[in-house]
Amino acid sequence: MRKEQVLKFMRKTSSIMFLFLLLIVTACGTHQEKNTDSFSKASISKNMSSEQPINSEEKKENTTDAGQSMKVVVSKEKAIIRSEEGNSLVHADWTSGQPDVELPLQMGATKAELVLGMDHPNGVKTLVVFPSESTGWPLDLSSTGESEAFDEFGELKAGYRLQASVYDFDHDGTNELVIAAGDLATNAEIWVFSFTNVENIKKIDPFHQELAVTGQSYITLDGHELDVPYGSQGLFETYKYIDKEFLTPVK
């Protein structure tokens, strides 16, 4: 009788221990799932927080038709060169008395650099440098009329800005170079240069002046066209770039 009581007690004890172990295993599993879930959420949160925000300056970059990504350097209110939507297309901006401004250029397969600044002993520097050839060529800023942007010494007048932009008017994969000088009010002078590959860049200037015109306030670039405002009635002249030349508007 006593032996049977002992066996009965041992069975109860075994059942209790089994239930106790089962509870421990269940609790550990639940805790592990919670830790795993917390770790996953923490990883997701960390990955989301590690994503870099879009820089406001990067938003101002625009890609020309030739695929060269350029950063816009001034707001539309200070831009002489603008898009049809009115946004700034200025990639280099210089005013008298400021240090030289440099603009990297990719003219087809040729790398160059435009330098805007003070020339010596006087005048304004609009020089395209070719580092691989250790040479450079000044851009021809001559025009048919008398310039309002430069004084008798060739200096940029006070209140005027000298700006540059790259733009592929004919979509041939090589950008044209647009130079503008103006006061954003009554006077704007614009020059457009095309680039041609030459055999000896040290002896032959690869840039050719395709257009030299004057207008008011600012110009707009739209596809193959360059629009120049004139007069006080909101009028403008449109120059279309076709077959490597700008067609003069018929008056």
GROMACS .gro file of C-alpha atoms in nm:
model
  251
    1MET     CA    1   0.000   0.000   0.000
    2ARG     CA    2   0.278   0.235   0.082
    3LYS     CA    3   0.459   0.143  -0.238
    4GLU     CA    4   0.153   0.232  -0.446
    5GLN     CA    5   0.130   0.571  -0.276
    6VAL     CA    6   0.494   0.642  -0.359
    7LEU     CA    7   0.440   0.555  -0.729
    8LYS     CA    8   0.128   0.770  -0.743
    9PHE     CA    9   0.320   1.063  -0.592
   10MET     CA   10   0.604   1.021  -0.846
   11ARG     CA   11   0.355   1.026  -1.136
   12LYS     CA   12   0.202   1.352  -1.013
   13THR     CA   13   0.548   1.502  -0.965
   14SER     CA   14   0.650   1.403  -1.321
   15SER     CA   15   0.336   1.560  -1.466
   16ILE     CA   16   0.394   1.883  -1.277
   17MET     CA   17   0.758   1.900  -1.393
   18PHE     CA   18   0.654   1.833  -1.754
   19LEU     CA   19   0.400   2.114  -1.740
   20PHE     CA   20   0.656   2.343  -1.581
   21LEU     CA   21   0.913   2.267  -1.855
   22LEU     CA   22   0.647   2.320  -2.123
   23LEU     CA   23   0.565   2.661  -1.980
   24ILE     CA   24   0.935   2.756  -1.979
   25VAL     CA   25   0.981   2.649  -2.342
   26THR     CA   26   0.668   2.839  -2.451
   27ALA     CA   27   0.777   3.152  -2.266
   28CYS     CA   28   1.126   3.139  -2.424
   29GLY     CA   29   0.978   3.098  -2.772
   30THR     CA   30   0.746   3.396  -2.724
   31HIS     CA   31   1.033   3.608  -2.593
   32GLN     CA   32   1.252   3.511  -2.890
   33GLU     CA   33   0.974   3.602  -3.136
   34LYS     CA   34   0.934   3.940  -2.967
   35ASN     CA   35   1.308   4.002  -2.985
   36THR     CA   36   1.315   3.898  -3.351
   37ASP     CA   37   1.021   4.123  -3.431
   38SER     CA   38   1.179   4.413  -3.242
   39PHE     CA   39   1.510   4.356  -3.423
   40SER     CA   40   1.335   4.350  -3.761
   41LYS     CA   41   1.147   4.672  -3.685
   42ALA     CA   42   1.467   4.834  -3.562
   43SER     CA   43   1.651   4.726  -3.881
   44ILE     CA   44   1.375   4.862  -4.101
   45SER     CA   45   1.372   5.188  -3.907
   46LYS     CA   46   1.750   5.214  -3.931
   47ASN     CA   47   1.750   5.149  -4.305
   48MET     CA   48   1.480   5.410  -4.358
   49SER     CA   49   1.663   5.667  -4.151
   50SER     CA   50   1.989   5.597  -4.337
   51GLU     CA   51   1.839   5.699  -4.673
   52GLN     CA   52   1.995   6.028  -4.780
   53PRO     CA   53   1.754   6.321  -4.821
   54ILE     CA   54   1.746   6.498  -5.156
   55ASN     CA   55   1.971   6.800  -5.139
   56SER     CA   56   1.799   7.123  -5.235
   57GLU     CA   57   2.095   7.215  -5.455
   58GLU     CA   58   2.069   6.881  -5.638
   59LYS     CA   59   1.710   6.966  -5.723
   60LYS     CA   60   1.843   7.268  -5.906
   61GLU     CA   61   2.050   7.058  -6.142
   62ASN     CA   62   1.926   7.032  -6.495
   63THR     CA   63   2.032   6.792  -6.765
   64THR     CA   64   2.092   6.939  -7.107
   65ASP     CA   65   1.976   6.761  -7.420
   66ALA     CA   66   2.332   6.634  -7.468
   67GLY     CA   67   2.312   6.457  -7.132
   68GLN     CA   68   2.559   6.672  -6.936
   69SER     CA   69   2.422   6.728  -6.588
   70MET     CA   70   2.486   7.088  -6.485
   71LYS     CA   71   2.410   7.271  -6.163
   72VAL     CA   72   2.213   7.593  -6.183
   73VAL     CA   73   2.403   7.860  -5.989
   74VAL     CA   74   2.156   8.150  -5.962
   75SER     CA   75   1.783   8.185  -5.906
   76LYS     CA   76   1.550   8.269  -6.192
   77GLU     CA   77   1.524   8.628  -6.066
   78LYS     CA   78   1.898   8.675  -6.140
   79ALA     CA   79   1.908   8.465  -6.457
   80ILE     CA   80   1.954   8.621  -6.800
   81ILE     CA   81   1.925   8.272  -6.955
   82ARG     CA   82   1.600   8.092  -6.875
   83SER     CA   83   1.387   7.801  -6.988
   84GLU     CA   84   1.049   7.840  -7.157
   85GLU     CA   85   0.893   7.777  -6.813
   86GLY     CA   86   1.091   8.068  -6.669
   87ASN     CA   87   1.345   7.861  -6.472
   88SER     CA   88   1.711   7.953  -6.451
   89LEU     CA   89   1.947   7.783  -6.698
   90VAL     CA   90   2.256   7.969  -6.577
   91HIS     CA   91   2.556   7.743  -6.510
   92ALA     CA   92   2.814   8.017  -6.451
   93ASP     CA   93   2.762   8.368  -6.316
   94TRP     CA   94   3.017   8.647  -6.275
   95THR     CA   95   3.004   9.015  -6.180
   96SER     CA   96   3.280   9.275  -6.196
   97GLY     CA   97   3.523   9.266  -5.905
   98GLN     CA   98   3.456   8.902  -5.821
   99PRO     CA   99   3.710   8.615  -5.851
  100ASP     CA  100   3.720   8.413  -6.172
  101VAL     CA  101   3.439   8.163  -6.224
  102GLU     CA  102   3.514   7.825  -6.381
  103LEU     CA  103   3.265   7.599  -6.559
  104PRO     CA  104   3.362   7.242  -6.662
  105LEU     CA  105   3.253   7.164  -7.017
  106GLN     CA  106   3.198   6.837  -7.201
  107MET     CA  107   3.190   6.921  -7.571
  108GLY     CA  108   3.116   6.582  -7.723
  109ALA     CA  109   3.419   6.370  -7.632
  110THR     CA  110   3.633   6.676  -7.554
  111LYS     CA  111   3.673   6.805  -7.199
  112ALA     CA  112   3.727   7.176  -7.148
  113GLU     CA  113   3.674   7.453  -6.895
  114LEU     CA  114   3.519   7.796  -6.938
  115VAL     CA  115   3.672   8.079  -6.734
  116LEU     CA  116   3.483   8.404  -6.675
  117GLY     CA  117   3.654   8.693  -6.497
  118MET     CA  118   3.877   8.998  -6.518
  119ASP     CA  119   4.131   9.006  -6.799
  120HIS     CA  120   4.468   9.180  -6.784
  121PRO     CA  121   4.549   9.462  -6.805
  122ASN     CA  122   4.179   9.535  -6.860
  123GLY     CA  123   3.866   9.394  -7.015
  124VAL     CA  124   3.674   9.075  -6.946
  125LYS     CA  125   3.799   8.718  -6.974
  126THR     CA  126   3.584   8.461  -7.157
  127LEU     CA  127   3.839   8.188  -7.209
  128VAL     CA  128   3.788   7.819  -7.289
  129VAL     CA  129   4.080   7.611  -7.162
  130PHE     CA  130   4.166   7.259  -7.282
  131PRO     CA  131   4.370   7.103  -6.999
  132SER     CA  132   4.473   6.793  -7.197
  133GLU     CA  133   4.628   7.015  -7.464
  134SER     CA  134   4.760   7.288  -7.230
  135THR     CA  135   4.598   7.553  -7.446
  136GLY     CA  136   4.298   7.783  -7.454
  137TRP     CA  137   4.089   8.002  -7.684
  138PRO     CA  138   3.905   8.328  -7.601
  139LEU     CA  139   3.544   8.350  -7.711
  140ASP     CA  140   3.458   8.617  -7.967
  141LEU     CA  141   3.215   8.859  -7.801
  142SER     CA  142   3.205   9.096  -8.095
  143SER     CA  143   2.865   9.206  -8.225
  144THR     CA  144   2.719   9.420  -8.501
  145GLY     CA  145   2.619   9.704  -8.269
  146GLU     CA  146   2.770   9.904  -7.985
  147SER     CA  147   2.769   9.716  -7.656
  148GLU     CA  148   2.581   9.855  -7.357
  149ALA     CA  149   2.723   9.593  -7.121
  150PHE     CA  150   3.091   9.691  -7.149
  151ASP     CA  151   3.261  10.027  -7.118
  152GLU     CA  152   3.529  10.174  -7.347
  153PHE     CA  153   3.794   9.963  -7.174
  154GLY     CA  154   3.601   9.641  -7.219
  155GLU     CA  155   3.508   9.623  -6.852
  156LEU     CA  156   3.169   9.486  -6.746
  157LYS     CA  157   2.960   9.778  -6.625
  158ALA     CA  158   2.822   9.803  -6.272
  159GLY     CA  159   2.480   9.641  -6.237
  160TYR     CA  160   2.551   9.392  -6.516
  161ARG     CA  161   2.608   9.016  -6.492
  162LEU     CA  162   2.806   8.789  -6.723
  163GLN     CA  163   2.657   8.440  -6.745
  164ALA     CA  164   2.702   8.114  -6.934
  165SER     CA  165   2.496   7.806  -7.011
  166VAL     CA  166   2.540   7.486  -7.209
  167TYR     CA  167   2.248   7.379  -7.429
  168ASP     CA  168   2.209   7.133  -7.715
  169PHE     CA  169   1.994   7.322  -7.965
  170ASP     CA  170   2.011   7.062  -8.244
  171HIS     CA  171   2.014   6.746  -8.027
  172ASP     CA  172   2.331   6.613  -8.190
  173GLY     CA  173   2.494   6.511  -7.862
  174THR     CA  174   2.729   6.812  -7.847
  175ASN     CA  175   2.626   7.117  -7.650
  176GLU     CA  176   2.636   7.471  -7.778
  177LEU     CA  177   2.773   7.736  -7.542
  178VAL     CA  178   2.555   8.037  -7.458
  179ILE     CA  179   2.708   8.356  -7.316
  180ALA     CA  180   2.493   8.646  -7.194
  181ALA     CA  181   2.561   8.988  -7.043
  182GLY     CA  182   2.278   9.200  -6.910
  183ASP     CA  183   2.124   9.412  -6.637
  184LEU     CA  184   1.799   9.208  -6.616
  185ALA     CA  185   1.604   9.520  -6.709
  186THR     CA  186   1.656   9.708  -7.033
  187ASN     CA  187   1.957   9.538  -7.190
  188ALA     CA  188   2.068   9.182  -7.264
  189GLU     CA  189   2.341   9.075  -7.505
  190ILE     CA  190   2.367   8.715  -7.617
  191TRP     CA  191   2.624   8.507  -7.801
  192VAL     CA  192   2.596   8.142  -7.901
  193PHE     CA  193   2.896   7.928  -7.996
  194SER     CA  194   2.910   7.591  -8.166
  195PHE     CA  195   3.193   7.341  -8.118
  196THR     CA  196   3.366   7.143  -8.392
  197ASN     CA  197   3.630   6.875  -8.354
  198VAL     CA  198   3.956   6.991  -8.511
  199GLU     CA  199   4.282   6.814  -8.591
  200ASN     CA  200   4.506   7.049  -8.394
  201ILE     CA  201   4.327   7.236  -8.118
  202LYS     CA  202   4.642   7.439  -8.046
  203LYS     CA  203   4.631   7.594  -8.393
  204ILE     CA  204   4.262   7.591  -8.483
  205ASP     CA  205   3.987   7.747  -8.272
  206PRO     CA  206   3.712   7.482  -8.233
  207PHE     CA  207   3.448   7.740  -8.134
  208HIS     CA  208   3.249   7.941  -8.387
  209GLN     CA  209   3.016   8.230  -8.308
  210GLU     CA  210   2.674   8.132  -8.445
  211LEU     CA  211   2.470   8.419  -8.306
  212ALA     CA  212   2.518   8.766  -8.155
  213VAL     CA  213   2.199   8.954  -8.069
  214THR     CA  214   2.068   9.209  -7.821
  215GLY     CA  215   1.737   9.228  -7.639
  216GLN     CA  216   1.584   9.316  -7.304
  217SER     CA  217   1.574   9.163  -6.958
  218TYR     CA  218   1.637   8.791  -7.030
  219ILE     CA  219   1.625   8.529  -7.307
  220THR     CA  220   1.453   8.190  -7.313
  221LEU     CA  221   1.575   7.861  -7.461
  222ASP     CA  222   1.316   7.616  -7.588
  223GLY     CA  223   1.408   7.314  -7.799
  224HIS     CA  224   1.570   7.440  -8.121
  225GLU     CA  225   1.475   7.800  -8.044
  226LEU     CA  226   1.613   8.104  -7.868
  227ASP     CA  227   1.361   8.379  -7.789
  228VAL     CA  228   1.478   8.738  -7.741
  229PRO     CA  229   1.234   9.000  -7.603
  230TYR     CA  230   1.231   9.358  -7.734
  231GLY     CA  231   1.021   9.671  -7.703
  232SER     CA  232   0.769   9.747  -7.431
  233GLN     CA  233   0.473   9.547  -7.564
  234GLY     CA  234   0.588   9.197  -7.470
  235LEU     CA  235   0.723   9.126  -7.819
  236PHE     CA  236   1.010   8.887  -7.891
  237GLU     CA  237   1.211   8.752  -8.181
  238THR     CA  238   1.264   8.379  -8.226
  239TYR     CA  239   1.588   8.240  -8.366
  240LYS     CA  240   1.572   7.876  -8.481
  241TYR     CA  241   1.887   7.664  -8.494
  242ILE     CA  242   1.861   7.455  -8.811
  243ASP     CA  243   2.145   7.283  -9.001
  244LYS     CA  244   2.408   7.431  -8.771
  245GLU     CA  245   2.296   7.792  -8.806
  246PHE     CA  246   2.041   8.030  -8.656
  247LEU     CA  247   1.775   8.149  -8.896
  248THR     CA  248   1.719   8.523  -8.867
  249PRO     CA  249   1.354   8.622  -8.812
  250VAL     CA  250   1.180   8.780  -9.108
  251LYS     CA  251   1.071   9.136  -9.029
   0.00000   0.00000   0.00000
